[in-house]
Each structure stands twice: as C-alpha cells, then as structure tokens.
mmCIF file of C-alpha atoms in Angstrom:
data_model
loop_
_atom_site.group_PDB
_atom_site.id
_atom_site.type_symbol
_atom_site.label_atom_id
_atom_site.label_comp_id
_atom_site.label_asym_id
_atom_site.label_seq_id
_atom_site.Cartn_x
_atom_site.Cartn_y
_atom_site.Cartn_z
ATOM 1 C CA GLU A 14 -102.857 -233.190 36.686
ATOM 2 C CA ILE A 15 -106.618 -232.638 36.765
ATOM 3 C CA ILE A 16 -106.399 -231.186 40.297
ATOM 4 C CA PHE A 17 -103.565 -228.858 39.238
ATOM 5 C CA GLY A 18 -105.579 -227.654 36.270
ATOM 6 C CA ASP A 19 -108.565 -226.894 38.451
ATOM 7 C CA TRP A 20 -106.412 -224.810 40.783
ATOM 8 C CA LEU A 21 -104.879 -223.015 37.834
ATOM 9 C CA TRP A 22 -108.253 -222.013 36.433
ATOM 10 C CA LEU A 23 -109.409 -221.010 39.888
ATOM 11 C CA GLY A 24 -106.378 -218.793 40.268
ATOM 12 C CA ILE A 25 -107.007 -217.205 36.878
ATOM 13 C CA VAL A 26 -110.631 -216.524 37.791
ATOM 14 C CA VAL A 27 -109.621 -214.995 41.127
ATOM 15 C CA LEU A 28 -106.977 -212.827 39.459
ATOM 16 C CA PHE A 29 -109.405 -211.528 36.872
ATOM 17 C CA GLY A 30 -111.941 -210.978 39.659
ATOM 18 C CA LEU A 31 -109.457 -208.823 41.545
ATOM 19 C CA LEU A 32 -108.618 -206.857 38.424
ATOM 20 C CA LEU A 33 -112.316 -206.325 37.764
ATOM 21 C CA VAL A 34 -112.893 -205.126 41.313
ATOM 22 C CA ARG A 35 -109.936 -202.775 41.041
ATOM 23 C CA LEU A 36 -111.178 -201.475 37.681
ATOM 24 C CA ILE A 37 -114.633 -200.831 39.096
ATOM 25 C CA SER A 38 -113.070 -199.098 42.109
ATOM 26 C CA LEU A 39 -110.931 -196.856 39.908
ATOM 27 C CA GLN A 40 -113.768 -195.933 37.576
ATOM 28 C CA ILE A 41 -116.640 -195.581 40.024
ATOM 29 C CA PHE A 42 -115.206 -194.792 43.432
ATOM 30 C CA GLU A 43 -111.879 -193.107 42.595
ATOM 31 C CA GLY A 44 -112.590 -191.919 39.068
ATOM 32 C CA GLU A 45 -113.422 -188.368 40.107
ATOM 33 C CA LYS A 46 -110.184 -188.102 42.082
ATOM 34 C CA TYR A 47 -108.037 -189.103 39.134
ATOM 35 C CA ARG A 48 -110.010 -186.963 36.751
ATOM 36 C CA ILE A 49 -109.217 -183.974 38.982
ATOM 37 C CA LEU A 50 -105.539 -184.924 39.087
ATOM 38 C CA ALA A 51 -105.489 -185.317 35.318
ATOM 39 C CA ASN A 52 -107.075 -181.897 34.884
ATOM 40 C CA GLU A 53 -104.593 -180.368 37.310
ATOM 41 C CA ASN A 54 -101.750 -181.789 35.265
ATOM 42 C CA ARG A 55 -103.399 -180.451 32.149
ATOM 43 C CA ILE A 56 -104.026 -176.952 33.553
ATOM 44 C CA SER A 57 -101.070 -174.834 34.662
ATOM 45 C CA THR A 58 -100.458 -171.307 35.938
ATOM 46 C CA ILE A 59 -97.685 -169.157 34.522
ATOM 47 C CA ILE A 60 -96.669 -166.342 36.897
ATOM 48 C CA LEU A 61 -96.541 -162.833 35.448
ATOM 49 C CA PRO A 62 -94.188 -160.942 37.818
ATOM 50 C CA ALA A 63 -95.113 -157.428 38.905
ATOM 51 C CA THR A 64 -92.771 -154.557 38.144
ATOM 52 C CA ARG A 65 -91.202 -153.139 41.309
ATOM 53 C CA GLY A 66 -91.721 -149.448 42.046
ATOM 54 C CA GLN A 67 -88.772 -147.086 41.684
ATOM 55 C CA ILE A 68 -87.182 -144.870 44.340
ATOM 56 C CA LEU A 69 -87.057 -141.296 43.020
ATOM 57 C CA ASP A 70 -85.078 -138.212 43.969
ATOM 58 C CA GLN A 71 -86.587 -134.768 44.553
ATOM 59 C CA ASN A 72 -86.777 -134.233 40.801
ATOM 60 C CA ASP A 73 -88.686 -137.500 40.315
ATOM 61 C CA LYS A 74 -85.730 -139.192 38.664
ATOM 62 C CA PRO A 75 -84.694 -142.721 39.752
ATOM 63 C CA LEU A 76 -81.993 -142.757 42.405
ATOM 64 C CA GLU A 77 -79.098 -144.528 40.743
ATOM 65 C CA ASP A 78 -77.526 -147.623 42.278
ATOM 66 C CA THR A 79 -74.071 -145.968 43.171
ATOM 67 C CA PHE A 80 -71.186 -146.307 46.169
ATOM 68 C CA ALA A 81 -73.074 -142.741 47.312
ATOM 69 C CA ASN A 82 -76.845 -143.939 47.467
ATOM 70 C CA SER A 83 -76.317 -147.580 48.379
ATOM 71 C CA THR A 84 -76.886 -147.486 52.145
ATOM 72 C CA LEU A 85 -79.832 -145.123 51.841
ATOM 73 C CA VAL A 86 -81.585 -146.968 49.021
ATOM 74 C CA GLY A 87 -80.628 -150.438 50.231
ATOM 75 C CA PHE A 88 -80.953 -153.485 48.020
ATOM 76 C CA THR A 89 -83.270 -156.363 47.171
ATOM 77 C CA GLY A 90 -82.730 -160.104 47.329
ATOM 78 C CA GLU A 91 -84.559 -163.251 46.307
ATOM 79 C CA ILE A 92 -87.028 -164.810 48.744
ATOM 80 C CA ASN A 93 -85.951 -168.279 49.827
ATOM 81 C CA GLU A 94 -88.075 -171.346 50.529
ATOM 82 C CA GLN A 95 -88.266 -170.642 54.266
ATOM 83 C CA GLU A 96 -89.578 -167.120 53.733
ATOM 84 C CA VAL A 97 -92.257 -167.852 51.152
ATOM 85 C CA GLY A 98 -94.635 -169.382 53.673
ATOM 86 C CA LEU A 99 -94.269 -166.449 56.045
ATOM 87 C CA LEU A 100 -94.799 -163.836 53.341
ATOM 88 C CA ARG A 101 -97.466 -165.484 51.263
ATOM 89 C CA ALA A 102 -100.365 -163.308 52.401
ATOM 90 C CA ASN A 103 -102.639 -162.472 49.465
ATOM 91 C CA ASP A 104 -100.347 -164.475 47.155
ATOM 92 C CA LYS A 105 -98.015 -161.496 47.061
ATOM 93 C CA TYR A 106 -94.793 -163.473 47.097
ATOM 94 C CA ILE A 107 -93.535 -166.564 45.330
ATOM 95 C CA LEU A 108 -90.191 -168.344 45.396
ATOM 96 C CA LYS A 109 -87.386 -166.183 43.936
ATOM 97 C CA ASP A 110 -89.477 -163.009 44.115
ATOM 98 C CA LYS A 111 -87.465 -159.895 45.009
ATOM 99 C CA ILE A 112 -87.887 -158.360 48.454
ATOM 100 C CA GLY A 113 -86.276 -155.332 50.103
ATOM 101 C CA ARG A 114 -83.365 -156.247 52.364
ATOM 102 C CA ALA A 115 -82.137 -152.856 53.611
ATOM 103 C CA GLY A 116 -82.657 -149.096 53.447
ATOM 104 C CA LEU A 117 -85.669 -147.612 51.690
ATOM 105 C CA GLN A 118 -86.153 -150.861 49.783
ATOM 106 C CA LEU A 119 -86.912 -152.570 53.096
ATOM 107 C CA GLN A 120 -88.733 -149.676 54.778
ATOM 108 C CA TYR A 121 -91.193 -149.251 51.919
ATOM 109 C CA GLU A 122 -91.432 -152.861 50.754
ATOM 110 C CA ASP A 123 -95.235 -152.888 50.872
ATOM 111 C CA LEU A 124 -95.380 -149.808 48.660
ATOM 112 C CA LEU A 125 -92.686 -150.811 46.168
ATOM 113 C CA LYS A 126 -93.758 -154.442 45.745
ATOM 114 C CA GLY A 127 -96.586 -154.907 43.278
ATOM 115 C CA LYS A 128 -98.893 -157.917 42.978
ATOM 116 C CA ASN A 129 -97.986 -160.718 40.612
ATOM 117 C CA GLY A 130 -100.397 -161.681 37.858
ATOM 118 C CA GLY A 131 -100.740 -164.998 36.034
ATOM 119 C CA ARG A 132 -101.851 -166.917 32.926
ATOM 120 C CA LEU A 133 -104.086 -169.952 33.354
ATOM 121 C CA VAL A 134 -103.227 -172.270 30.459
ATOM 122 C CA GLU A 135 -103.945 -175.766 29.183
ATOM 123 C CA VAL A 136 -100.889 -177.870 28.394
ATOM 124 C CA ASP A 137 -100.350 -181.174 26.600
ATOM 125 C CA ASN A 138 -98.540 -184.202 27.997
ATOM 126 C CA ALA A 139 -95.247 -182.609 26.942
ATOM 127 C CA GLY A 140 -95.972 -179.467 28.947
ATOM 128 C CA LEU A 141 -96.499 -177.262 25.903
ATOM 129 C CA VAL A 142 -99.216 -174.595 26.044
ATOM 130 C CA ILE A 143 -102.266 -175.518 23.988
ATOM 131 C CA ARG A 144 -104.493 -172.572 24.809
ATOM 132 C CA ASP A 145 -105.093 -169.749 27.322
ATOM 133 C CA LEU A 146 -107.899 -170.285 29.812
ATOM 134 C CA GLY A 147 -107.616 -167.025 31.723
ATOM 135 C CA ARG A 148 -105.334 -164.137 32.609
ATOM 136 C CA ARG A 149 -104.808 -161.813 35.572
ATOM 137 C CA GLU A 150 -102.636 -158.799 34.845
ATOM 138 C CA PRO A 151 -99.870 -157.959 37.345
ATOM 139 C CA VAL A 152 -100.271 -154.804 39.434
ATOM 140 C CA PRO A 153 -97.060 -152.711 39.340
ATOM 141 C CA GLY A 154 -95.511 -151.444 42.555
ATOM 142 C CA THR A 155 -95.831 -147.770 43.486
ATOM 143 C CA ASN A 156 -92.942 -145.359 42.973
ATOM 144 C CA LEU A 157 -91.469 -143.815 46.122
ATOM 145 C CA SER A 158 -90.771 -140.092 45.890
ATOM 146 C CA THR A 159 -88.098 -138.672 48.199
ATOM 147 C CA PHE A 160 -86.553 -135.307 49.036
ATOM 148 C CA ILE A 161 -83.043 -136.554 48.256
ATOM 149 C CA ASP A 162 -80.779 -134.212 46.281
ATOM 150 C CA VAL A 163 -78.444 -136.428 44.225
ATOM 151 C CA ASN A 164 -75.854 -133.665 43.922
ATOM 152 C CA LEU A 165 -75.633 -133.331 47.697
ATOM 153 C CA GLN A 166 -75.368 -137.110 47.944
ATOM 154 C CA LYS A 167 -72.435 -137.166 45.555
ATOM 155 C CA ILE A 168 -70.631 -134.233 47.183
ATOM 156 C CA ALA A 169 -71.036 -135.692 50.673
ATOM 157 C CA PHE A 170 -69.882 -139.138 49.621
ATOM 158 C CA GLU A 171 -66.809 -137.811 47.830
ATOM 159 C CA ALA A 172 -65.925 -135.599 50.808
ATOM 160 C CA LEU A 173 -65.868 -138.627 53.115
ATOM 161 C CA LYS A 174 -63.308 -140.376 50.874
ATOM 162 C CA ASN A 175 -64.436 -143.860 51.960
ATOM 163 C CA LYS A 176 -63.707 -143.157 55.617
ATOM 164 C CA ARG A 177 -65.954 -144.706 58.256
ATOM 165 C CA ALA A 178 -68.290 -141.760 58.646
ATOM 166 C CA ALA A 179 -71.762 -140.411 57.880
ATOM 167 C CA VAL A 180 -73.399 -137.209 56.643
ATOM 168 C CA VAL A 181 -76.988 -136.088 57.239
ATOM 169 C CA ILE A 182 -78.412 -133.006 55.517
ATOM 170 C CA SER A 183 -81.940 -131.822 56.227
ATOM 171 C CA ASN A 184 -84.225 -128.810 56.014
ATOM 172 C CA PRO A 185 -84.595 -127.629 59.643
ATOM 173 C CA LYS A 186 -87.949 -125.991 58.936
ATOM 174 C CA THR A 187 -89.606 -129.152 57.618
ATOM 175 C CA GLY A 188 -87.505 -132.160 58.623
ATOM 176 C CA GLU A 189 -87.091 -133.135 54.962
ATOM 177 C CA VAL A 190 -83.897 -135.158 54.554
ATOM 178 C CA LEU A 191 -82.030 -133.840 51.506
ATOM 179 C CA GLY A 192 -78.994 -136.058 51.837
ATOM 180 C CA LEU A 193 -77.998 -139.085 53.908
ATOM 181 C CA VAL A 194 -74.736 -140.889 53.244
ATOM 182 C CA SER A 195 -72.981 -143.649 55.156
ATOM 183 C CA SER A 196 -69.401 -144.381 54.202
ATOM 184 C CA PRO A 197 -67.965 -146.594 52.950
ATOM 185 C CA GLY A 198 -70.878 -147.611 50.732
ATOM 186 C CA PHE A 199 -71.249 -150.880 48.835
ATOM 187 C CA ASP A 200 -71.460 -151.841 45.189
ATOM 188 C CA PRO A 201 -75.040 -153.059 44.542
ATOM 189 C CA ASN A 202 -73.620 -155.330 41.844
ATOM 190 C CA LYS A 203 -71.132 -156.986 44.222
ATOM 191 C CA ILE A 204 -73.238 -157.746 47.269
ATOM 192 C CA ASN A 205 -71.506 -161.028 48.088
ATOM 193 C CA GLN A 206 -68.067 -159.421 48.015
ATOM 194 C CA SER A 207 -69.183 -156.625 50.321
ATOM 195 C CA LEU A 208 -70.500 -159.051 52.945
ATOM 196 C CA ASN A 209 -66.940 -159.859 54.031
ATOM 197 C CA ASP A 210 -65.704 -156.273 54.029
ATOM 198 C CA PRO A 211 -64.310 -155.376 57.516
ATOM 199 C CA ASP A 212 -65.432 -151.757 56.981
ATOM 200 C CA LEU A 213 -69.077 -152.943 57.203
ATOM 201 C CA PRO A 214 -70.435 -151.109 54.126
ATOM 202 C CA PHE A 215 -73.979 -152.365 54.826
ATOM 203 C CA PHE A 216 -73.963 -150.707 58.257
ATOM 204 C CA ASN A 217 -75.842 -147.422 58.064
ATOM 205 C CA ARG A 218 -73.754 -145.274 60.364
ATOM 206 C CA ALA A 219 -76.126 -142.321 60.044
ATOM 207 C CA VAL A 220 -79.022 -144.070 61.794
ATOM 208 C CA SER A 221 -77.409 -147.063 63.534
ATOM 209 C CA GLY A 222 -73.945 -145.834 64.512
ATOM 210 C CA LEU A 223 -73.447 -144.748 68.132
ATOM 211 C CA TYR A 224 -70.732 -142.225 68.916
ATOM 212 C CA PRO A 225 -69.909 -139.664 71.626
ATOM 213 C CA PRO A 226 -71.174 -136.353 70.195
ATOM 214 C CA GLY A 227 -68.192 -134.470 71.607
ATOM 215 C CA SER A 228 -68.216 -130.701 71.467
ATOM 216 C CA THR A 229 -71.474 -130.552 69.487
ATOM 217 C CA PHE A 230 -73.130 -131.471 72.790
ATOM 218 C CA LYS A 231 -71.886 -128.222 74.351
ATOM 219 C CA MET A 232 -74.813 -126.475 72.689
ATOM 220 C CA VAL A 233 -77.127 -128.679 74.756
ATOM 221 C CA THR A 234 -75.175 -127.830 77.904
ATOM 222 C CA THR A 235 -75.466 -124.139 77.069
ATOM 223 C CA THR A 236 -79.214 -124.330 76.492
ATOM 224 C CA ALA A 237 -79.723 -126.382 79.658
ATOM 225 C CA ALA A 238 -77.915 -123.818 81.817
ATOM 226 C CA LEU A 239 -79.698 -120.797 80.357
ATOM 227 C CA GLY A 240 -83.067 -122.501 80.003
ATOM 228 C CA SER A 241 -83.094 -123.764 83.597
ATOM 229 C CA ASN A 242 -81.934 -120.367 84.924
ATOM 230 C CA LYS A 243 -78.864 -121.955 86.490
ATOM 231 C CA ALA A 244 -76.762 -119.306 84.773
ATOM 232 C CA ASN A 245 -77.399 -116.037 82.945
ATOM 233 C CA LYS A 246 -75.928 -114.540 79.792
ATOM 234 C CA ASN A 247 -73.179 -112.796 81.808
ATOM 235 C CA PHE A 248 -71.823 -116.022 83.305
ATOM 236 C CA THR A 249 -68.027 -116.381 83.024
ATOM 237 C CA VAL A 250 -65.356 -118.867 84.061
ATOM 238 C CA GLU A 251 -61.621 -118.378 84.605
ATOM 239 C CA ASP A 252 -59.758 -120.884 82.432
ATOM 240 C CA THR A 253 -57.137 -122.506 84.643
ATOM 241 C CA GLY A 254 -56.102 -125.059 82.032
ATOM 242 C CA VAL A 255 -56.746 -128.018 84.354
ATOM 243 C CA LEU A 256 -59.276 -128.891 87.070
ATOM 244 C CA ASN A 257 -58.087 -131.217 89.828
ATOM 245 C CA VAL A 258 -60.823 -133.313 91.460
ATOM 246 C CA ALA A 259 -60.084 -136.108 93.938
ATOM 247 C CA GLY A 260 -56.735 -136.857 92.355
ATOM 248 C CA PHE A 261 -58.057 -136.746 88.763
ATOM 249 C CA LYS A 262 -57.172 -134.067 86.245
ATOM 250 C CA TYR A 263 -59.630 -132.623 83.729
ATOM 251 C CA ALA A 264 -57.873 -130.426 81.189
ATOM 252 C CA ASN A 265 -58.864 -128.066 78.411
ATOM 253 C CA TRP A 266 -57.713 -129.125 74.944
ATOM 254 C CA PHE A 267 -55.844 -125.830 74.434
ATOM 255 C CA PHE A 268 -53.804 -126.425 77.573
ATOM 256 C CA THR A 269 -53.125 -130.055 76.641
ATOM 257 C CA GLN A 270 -51.862 -129.179 73.159
ATOM 258 C CA TYR A 271 -50.168 -125.844 73.736
ATOM 259 C CA GLY A 272 -49.795 -125.465 77.511
ATOM 260 C CA ARG A 273 -51.761 -122.229 77.490
ATOM 261 C CA THR A 274 -54.931 -120.908 79.122
ATOM 262 C CA GLU A 275 -57.559 -118.521 77.751
ATOM 263 C CA GLY A 276 -58.264 -116.210 80.691
ATOM 264 C CA VAL A 277 -61.830 -115.199 81.509
ATOM 265 C CA VAL A 278 -64.232 -117.081 79.244
ATOM 266 C CA SER A 279 -67.793 -115.976 78.443
ATOM 267 C CA TRP A 280 -70.524 -117.899 76.606
ATOM 268 C CA VAL A 281 -69.497 -116.588 73.202
ATOM 269 C CA LYS A 282 -65.821 -117.310 73.734
ATOM 270 C CA ALA A 283 -66.567 -120.701 75.292
ATOM 271 C CA LEU A 284 -68.545 -121.800 72.221
ATOM 272 C CA THR A 285 -66.226 -120.328 69.603
ATOM 273 C CA ARG A 286 -63.142 -121.766 71.314
ATOM 274 C CA SER A 287 -64.906 -124.922 72.561
ATOM 275 C CA ASN A 288 -63.411 -124.331 75.995
ATOM 276 C CA ASP A 289 -63.680 -127.494 78.106
ATOM 277 C CA ILE A 290 -62.985 -125.812 81.466
ATOM 278 C CA PHE A 291 -65.954 -123.506 80.946
ATOM 279 C CA PHE A 292 -68.325 -126.384 80.198
ATOM 280 C CA TYR A 293 -66.963 -128.536 83.009
ATOM 281 C CA LYS A 294 -68.009 -125.779 85.403
ATOM 282 C CA VAL A 295 -71.367 -125.282 83.674
ATOM 283 C CA GLY A 296 -72.073 -129.002 83.981
ATOM 284 C CA GLU A 297 -71.185 -128.877 87.667
ATOM 285 C CA LEU A 298 -73.498 -125.911 88.099
ATOM 286 C CA ILE A 299 -76.595 -127.519 86.551
ATOM 287 C CA GLY A 300 -75.984 -131.175 87.494
ATOM 288 C CA PRO A 301 -76.435 -134.370 85.451
ATOM 289 C CA ASP A 302 -80.186 -134.816 85.860
ATOM 290 C CA VAL A 303 -81.071 -131.350 84.569
ATOM 291 C CA LEU A 304 -78.589 -131.803 81.728
ATOM 292 C CA ALA A 305 -80.134 -135.175 80.852
ATOM 293 C CA SER A 306 -83.652 -133.745 80.801
ATOM 294 C CA TRP A 307 -82.624 -131.026 78.370
ATOM 295 C CA ALA A 308 -80.744 -133.518 76.222
ATOM 296 C CA LYS A 309 -84.027 -135.370 75.779
ATOM 297 C CA VAL A 310 -85.726 -132.134 74.702
ATOM 298 C CA PHE A 311 -83.275 -132.171 71.803
ATOM 299 C CA GLY A 312 -84.156 -135.768 70.993
ATOM 300 C CA PHE A 313 -81.102 -137.501 72.434
ATOM 301 C CA GLY A 314 -81.580 -140.886 74.045
ATOM 302 C CA GLN A 315 -84.573 -141.708 71.808
ATOM 303 C CA ALA A 316 -85.186 -142.602 68.177
ATOM 304 C CA THR A 317 -86.047 -139.730 65.846
ATOM 305 C CA GLY A 318 -88.611 -141.905 64.057
ATOM 306 C CA ILE A 319 -87.075 -141.385 60.611
ATOM 307 C CA ASP A 320 -88.504 -143.613 57.880
ATOM 308 C CA LEU A 321 -85.457 -145.873 57.659
ATOM 309 C CA PRO A 322 -84.872 -149.267 59.285
ATOM 310 C CA GLY A 323 -82.329 -149.955 62.002
ATOM 311 C CA GLU A 324 -82.446 -146.692 63.943
ATOM 312 C CA VAL A 325 -81.054 -146.893 67.484
ATOM 313 C CA GLU A 326 -81.879 -144.704 70.483
ATOM 314 C CA GLY A 327 -78.459 -143.821 71.829
ATOM 315 C CA LEU A 328 -77.779 -143.135 75.498
ATOM 316 C CA ILE A 329 -78.001 -140.164 77.837
ATOM 317 C CA PRO A 330 -76.606 -141.325 81.192
ATOM 318 C CA THR A 331 -77.843 -140.280 84.639
ATOM 319 C CA PRO A 332 -76.723 -141.185 88.172
ATOM 320 C CA ALA A 333 -79.692 -143.566 88.453
ATOM 321 C CA TRP A 334 -78.780 -145.242 85.153
ATOM 322 C CA LYS A 335 -75.152 -145.695 86.175
ATOM 323 C CA GLU A 336 -76.066 -147.240 89.505
ATOM 324 C CA LYS A 337 -78.645 -149.574 87.937
ATOM 325 C CA PHE A 338 -76.682 -150.783 84.925
ATOM 326 C CA LYS A 339 -73.082 -150.396 86.045
ATOM 327 C CA GLY A 340 -73.463 -150.811 89.769
ATOM 328 C CA GLU A 341 -71.363 -147.680 90.276
ATOM 329 C CA LYS A 342 -71.871 -144.280 91.874
ATOM 330 C CA TRP A 343 -71.895 -141.088 89.862
ATOM 331 C CA PHE A 344 -68.949 -138.770 90.417
ATOM 332 C CA LEU A 345 -68.281 -135.151 89.507
ATOM 333 C CA GLY A 346 -65.916 -136.338 86.796
ATOM 334 C CA ASN A 347 -68.849 -138.097 85.128
ATOM 335 C CA THR A 348 -70.681 -134.775 85.024
ATOM 336 C CA TYR A 349 -67.642 -133.093 83.508
ATOM 337 C CA HIS A 350 -67.439 -135.698 80.753
ATOM 338 C CA MET A 351 -71.186 -135.538 80.086
ATOM 339 C CA ALA A 352 -71.102 -131.732 79.777
ATOM 340 C CA ILE A 353 -68.663 -131.946 76.843
ATOM 341 C CA GLY A 354 -70.407 -134.889 75.148
ATOM 342 C CA GLN A 355 -67.997 -137.595 76.267
ATOM 343 C CA GLY A 356 -68.088 -140.462 78.759
ATOM 344 C CA ASP A 357 -71.191 -142.615 78.442
ATOM 345 C CA VAL A 358 -73.039 -140.173 76.166
ATOM 346 C CA LEU A 359 -73.797 -141.922 72.860
ATOM 347 C CA THR A 360 -75.699 -140.429 69.940
ATOM 348 C CA THR A 361 -76.305 -141.069 66.241
ATOM 349 C CA PRO A 362 -75.350 -138.595 63.494
ATOM 350 C CA LEU A 363 -79.071 -138.336 62.811
ATOM 351 C CA GLN A 364 -79.734 -137.139 66.375
ATOM 352 C CA VAL A 365 -77.000 -134.508 66.120
ATOM 353 C CA ASN A 366 -78.637 -133.287 62.914
ATOM 354 C CA GLN A 367 -81.987 -133.069 64.688
ATOM 355 C CA MET A 368 -80.410 -131.119 67.552
ATOM 356 C CA THR A 369 -79.003 -128.482 65.197
ATOM 357 C CA ASN A 370 -82.379 -128.240 63.459
ATOM 358 C CA ILE A 371 -84.057 -127.494 66.764
ATOM 359 C CA LEU A 372 -81.499 -124.844 67.645
ATOM 360 C CA ALA A 373 -81.980 -123.215 64.249
ATOM 361 C CA THR A 374 -85.781 -123.063 64.324
ATOM 362 C CA ASN A 375 -86.971 -123.718 67.895
ATOM 363 C CA LYS A 376 -89.165 -126.395 66.318
ATOM 364 C CA LYS A 377 -88.899 -130.164 66.417
ATOM 365 C CA CYS A 378 -89.884 -131.513 63.006
ATOM 366 C CA GLN A 379 -90.129 -135.191 62.148
ATOM 367 C CA LEU A 380 -87.144 -136.182 60.020
ATOM 368 C CA HIS A 381 -88.327 -137.994 56.891
ATOM 369 C CA VAL A 382 -86.855 -139.122 53.583
ATOM 370 C CA ALA A 383 -90.056 -139.883 51.647
ATOM 371 C CA ASN A 384 -92.478 -137.124 50.728
ATOM 372 C CA ASN A 385 -95.605 -139.260 50.387
ATOM 373 C CA GLN A 386 -96.114 -140.237 53.991
ATOM 374 C CA MET A 387 -98.076 -138.740 56.860
ATOM 375 C CA ILE A 388 -95.801 -136.086 58.342
ATOM 376 C CA LYS A 389 -96.123 -135.186 61.977
ATOM 377 C CA PRO A 390 -96.696 -131.434 62.477
ATOM 378 C CA ALA A 391 -93.948 -129.318 63.963
ATOM 379 C CA ARG A 392 -94.283 -128.387 67.606
ATOM 380 C CA ASN A 393 -92.493 -126.084 70.024
ATOM 381 C CA ALA A 394 -89.313 -127.873 71.029
ATOM 382 C CA PHE A 395 -88.546 -126.141 74.298
ATOM 383 C CA SER A 396 -91.348 -127.402 76.498
ATOM 384 C CA ILE A 397 -90.446 -130.140 78.958
#
C-alpha cells in the first residue's frame, strides 16, 4: 500500500508538472499567437458593396431590361467560389459579387464594376457589433453612355416578331451604332428558363451569327469589277435564264420561279432586278482572288472590332483556302456562287452593315456602341 501511494503521488506531481509546462508554453511561447487569434475573432469586416454603373441610351436614360435590349445589354451573375480567386485583384471581387456575363455588361465590366468598401468593427462573443474601428466608403461604378436609340430598338425588335434574325442600325458617317437587336431576346428575370430555349436567345446573331450574305454581296462584286477595271459602266450581259457548265446548271431566280428571262442586262438593271446571270458572268470575268481582295476592303472575312464580346470573323473563300482546308480544287461554279454571296461565303449582319456604310460614304468608320471610348478615325476605304 505504501508503494502504491508513492506512485500515486509521483503521478500527481508529474501531471501537475506537465500542466505547468503547458501553461507556461501557452502564456510565454504561444501567448502572442492566441492573442492575435482572439483579436481576429473580436475584429470583423463588414463589406459595403459598390453600386454598379448603369448603361445609358443616347439621351442618358438607363437602358431598360426588356425582350428588345437583352442581347445588347447582356446580364450579370454572381461570382462563384472558383472565380473569386481568379478575379480578386485589388480586392475588387468577393463571393456573390455581381459580374457581367454577356453583352455590354461583360464588355465594360471594368468600367461598370465599382470597388467595394467596408466597416472594420469590434464584436462581442455573440458576434454583435460593439463599436466601429474604421470605415472605407465604396467607390461606385461608372455609367456607360451609348448611342442607342431605344425607339429604334423597340421598332426593330417588334418587326422581327421573335424570328431568328438580327438588325443593326448605324450612322455611316461616324460608325455610331444606334440600334442592335438579336431575336429572339431573353427575359432578364427568367435567365434559367431561357438557358434551355432551343431558339438560343443568348446568342447574339448580330455579331456572332454567320450567314451567306446573298444578294447584298452583289454590291461587292459590282465594286470589284469596276474598281479593278475588269469591266466598265457600259458592261452588259444577255440573260439566258440558265448557264450550263460541265453538266451543272446555274439559273437566275426569275427563270426558276417564272420561266422567263430579262434580255440584255446592264449594271442598273442587274442591281435593281438582282439578276444572277449577270453576276455569274461578272464573277467569271474578275475571278475569285480579285473578288476576295475587294471583299476584304469592305471588311468581310475579319472582325469589325465593335465593342461587344463574341464577334466572329466570317469567311471569304479563295481557291487556296479551298485546297488547304477542303482538299478540293476550285471550279467555275464556286466563282458563280461567290459572286452572288452564296457557297462558302459567310458573313455577320454587322459586317453587312459595315459594307453598306462604306458604300454610302466611301469611308470605313469603326463601329462602336459606347460613346466614351477611343474612336479610331475614319480613313479612305477604297485603298488596297
């Protein structure tokens, strides 16, 4: 019993010794660490979110969130956990902050997004604020002024009647975009529902949609022939209704629909009647490479540089392109199709708008929606 008692007291002494050592360690060696942690738990930061800048029309009124402005304006969404780390530069973003996801909201995110402020406060053990220790006011985002005419937006959108289509309206002398509508649009208040819409309402057809330009391209073919001196203003073609080449038939639309021809066709008649036979022969006269070079003068096959995200370049084919990417030779029929804006020719509605601007003014102006950016000066368009 005596031996057991001795061991018991020894154990008690050792235990108290360990507790004393631990106490000394906590107070002397680790005290500062825990004091810092305690202070950090006592001091908290309350985020003061910055007000996002507004997107304004040409009259400096906010562009409303409608089915008409949706694709142009775009929308915002909350930042998720994966994005915060990538976007945290200068403490500009925090979890659940709003960020532009499409349209002008995305293009001008840096301008529209302000800088969050914060309150440095002392809290009790229940998390209640005891007192303010400091404050940094939020910096509001900057408003974005545009040239958009809301009346034109509404008229264009209603005219499209929710068809898959786009409208671009601009001032040819300045490149200012007065209206840009992609249909169908989306309801900004029903984003999740629109995501599953087969009509792709988030797809901006004006800047990202690729389509054969069709007969609008005949103005390029006309300019290419006259500008390269391959034909003069007195050039005419006899409309035969159909051209037969190596077993293939290339018809004029008037012959296909009504079985009739239009006789001798001049430039004026060819353009007013959109005569395919005339432009088939013009294309044959100038050749695909000359036609392609003039198409690029009008901005086809390259981005316009408009201040909107998602713009695509389109395609102006050439014999070299076809051989490289399709592994096929170029035939006369390919030239015929190219001359009337069909075949492999692909353009955006925005590029067609730019082409008509150039024809109207003989100047190539940078298309732009916002009016507070650096605008590139106009230059003579017809210089290759």
